[in-house]
Amino acid sequence: MGTWRLVEFADLDSLTGNWKYRYGKNPKGYFTYTKNGIVNLNISSTIPLKISEDSTKKYFPNLYEYIDTTALGYFGFYTVDWEKSIVIHHVKGGTIPNYIDTDQPRPFILKGDTLIIGNNKTWKRVLVRAD
């Protein structure tokens, strides 16, 4: 439980064997897990998209590209299977339409003040305790 600051968001490129950082080497964001079972996460790229208010009315981004490289967020409830080290995000809303009203199981590794969401072999979201 608590609030965790995102410090790394990486996926292994199966062709090159190198880690890819969709949101840059220093992504911004927080994952919050409350004691009442609420999850809220927000992720933003190292250099977020900055456009004027007037431009937003004329800007029509590709949603998949936007959430895959610029920013995403969702919220809902969570449950934990401690034996299997899996946290399940029960998504109720957010920027990823196909996640809404779905369960998103995530393996995790907890080491002190570091939380790794992912298998740490082909994908990882590394977080450090913020509170």
Short mmCIF file of C-alpha atoms in Angstrom, two decimals:
data_model
loop_
_atom_site.label_atom_id
_atom_site.label_comp_id
_atom_site.label_asym_id
_atom_site.label_seq_id
_atom_site.Cartn_x
_atom_site.Cartn_y
_atom_site.Cartn_z
CA MET A 1 0.00 0.00 0.00
CA GLY A 2 1.01 3.59 -0.38
CA THR A 3 2.16 5.87 -3.16
CA TRP A 4 5.02 4.81 -5.39
CA ARG A 5 7.00 7.06 -7.76
CA LEU A 6 7.77 5.66 -11.20
CA VAL A 7 11.50 5.62 -11.99
CA GLU A 8 11.64 3.19 -14.92
CA PHE A 9 9.17 1.93 -17.53
CA ALA A 10 10.88 -0.60 -19.79
CA ASP A 11 10.04 -3.39 -22.22
CA LEU A 12 12.55 -5.78 -23.73
CA ASP A 13 12.86 -5.58 -27.52
CA SER A 14 12.78 -9.24 -28.56
CA LEU A 15 14.65 -8.50 -31.81
CA THR A 16 17.60 -6.62 -30.32
CA GLY A 17 17.59 -7.83 -26.72
CA ASN A 18 17.76 -4.19 -25.58
CA TRP A 19 15.42 -2.44 -23.17
CA LYS A 20 13.07 0.10 -24.76
CA TYR A 21 11.87 3.09 -22.76
CA ARG A 22 8.55 4.23 -24.24
CA TYR A 23 8.29 7.18 -21.86
CA GLY A 24 11.98 8.04 -21.83
CA LYS A 25 14.77 7.17 -19.41
CA ASN A 26 13.22 9.32 -16.66
CA PRO A 27 9.46 8.84 -16.85
CA LYS A 28 7.14 10.71 -14.52
CA GLY A 29 4.28 9.21 -12.61
CA TYR A 30 2.84 7.64 -9.52
CA PHE A 31 1.02 4.45 -8.63
CA THR A 32 -1.17 4.75 -5.54
CA TYR A 33 -2.61 1.79 -3.68
CA THR A 34 -4.87 2.80 -0.77
CA LYS A 35 -5.61 0.65 2.26
CA ASN A 36 -9.24 0.61 1.11
CA GLY A 37 -8.31 -1.14 -2.16
CA ILE A 38 -8.28 1.78 -4.59
CA VAL A 39 -5.61 1.94 -7.30
CA ASN A 40 -4.77 5.07 -9.26
CA LEU A 41 -1.85 5.32 -11.65
CA ASN A 42 -0.55 8.04 -13.92
CA ILE A 43 2.40 7.89 -16.27
CA SER A 44 3.92 10.67 -18.36
CA SER A 45 6.91 10.76 -20.65
CA THR A 46 10.18 12.44 -19.74
CA ILE A 47 9.25 15.30 -22.06
CA PRO A 48 5.45 15.56 -22.08
CA LEU A 49 3.52 16.87 -25.04
CA LYS A 50 3.14 20.63 -24.62
CA ILE A 51 0.66 22.45 -26.81
CA SER A 52 -1.42 25.56 -26.29
CA GLU A 53 -5.06 25.46 -25.27
CA ASP A 54 -6.06 26.76 -28.71
CA SER A 55 -4.03 24.03 -30.39
CA THR A 56 -5.72 21.29 -28.34
CA LYS A 57 -8.97 22.08 -30.14
CA LYS A 58 -7.32 21.32 -33.49
CA TYR A 59 -5.11 18.44 -32.36
CA PHE A 60 -6.40 14.94 -33.07
CA PRO A 61 -3.86 12.44 -31.73
CA ASN A 62 -3.78 8.76 -32.49
CA LEU A 63 -4.98 7.42 -29.14
CA TYR A 64 -2.83 4.29 -29.25
CA GLU A 65 0.29 6.29 -30.11
CA TYR A 66 -0.48 8.89 -27.45
CA ILE A 67 -0.91 6.42 -24.58
CA ASP A 68 2.01 4.35 -25.83
CA THR A 69 4.51 7.22 -25.83
CA THR A 70 3.15 10.31 -24.06
CA ALA A 71 0.86 9.65 -21.12
CA LEU A 72 -1.64 7.25 -19.66
CA GLY A 73 -3.62 6.79 -16.52
CA TYR A 74 -6.29 4.61 -15.06
CA PHE A 75 -8.07 3.95 -11.79
CA GLY A 76 -10.20 1.37 -10.06
CA PHE A 77 -9.73 -1.20 -7.36
CA TYR A 78 -7.02 -3.75 -6.68
CA THR A 79 -6.61 -7.13 -5.04
CA VAL A 80 -3.39 -8.96 -4.22
CA ASP A 81 -2.57 -12.67 -4.50
CA TRP A 82 0.42 -12.73 -2.13
CA GLU A 83 1.19 -16.42 -2.78
CA LYS A 84 1.57 -15.82 -6.52
CA SER A 85 2.95 -12.25 -6.17
CA ILE A 86 0.27 -10.83 -8.45
CA VAL A 87 -1.62 -7.57 -8.05
CA ILE A 88 -4.84 -7.36 -10.03
CA HIS A 89 -6.00 -3.93 -11.16
CA HIS A 90 -9.79 -3.96 -11.56
CA VAL A 91 -9.98 -1.00 -13.94
CA LYS A 92 -13.04 1.27 -13.82
CA GLY A 93 -11.88 4.21 -15.94
CA GLY A 94 -8.95 5.92 -17.61
CA THR A 95 -7.25 6.69 -20.89
CA ILE A 96 -7.06 3.10 -22.15
CA PRO A 97 -10.61 2.33 -23.33
CA ASN A 98 -10.02 -1.41 -23.72
CA TYR A 99 -8.91 -1.66 -20.03
CA ILE A 100 -12.18 -0.26 -18.65
CA ASP A 101 -14.20 -2.89 -16.77
CA THR A 102 -11.41 -5.47 -17.11
CA ASP A 103 -9.04 -7.12 -14.68
CA GLN A 104 -5.37 -6.46 -15.36
CA PRO A 105 -3.18 -8.96 -13.44
CA ARG A 106 0.39 -7.81 -12.88
CA PRO A 107 3.23 -9.85 -11.38
CA PHE A 108 5.22 -7.91 -8.83
CA ILE A 109 8.44 -8.03 -6.84
CA LEU A 110 8.64 -6.07 -3.59
CA LYS A 111 12.10 -5.40 -2.15
CA GLY A 112 12.10 -2.89 0.69
CA ASP A 113 11.18 0.50 -0.76
CA THR A 114 11.30 -0.74 -4.37
CA LEU A 115 8.30 -2.21 -6.18
CA ILE A 116 8.74 -3.82 -9.57
CA ILE A 117 5.54 -4.41 -11.53
CA GLY A 118 6.28 -6.93 -14.28
CA ASN A 119 8.35 -10.07 -14.64
CA ASN A 120 11.66 -8.13 -14.64
CA LYS A 121 12.77 -10.22 -17.63
CA THR A 122 10.74 -8.90 -20.57
CA TRP A 123 8.92 -5.96 -18.96
CA LYS A 124 9.23 -3.90 -15.82
CA ARG A 125 7.79 -0.82 -14.16
CA VAL A 126 10.18 0.14 -11.37
CA LEU A 127 8.78 2.26 -8.55
CA VAL A 128 10.16 3.62 -5.30
CA ARG A 129 8.11 4.38 -2.21
CA ALA A 130 7.03 8.02 -2.17
CA ASP A 131 5.22 7.99 1.18
#
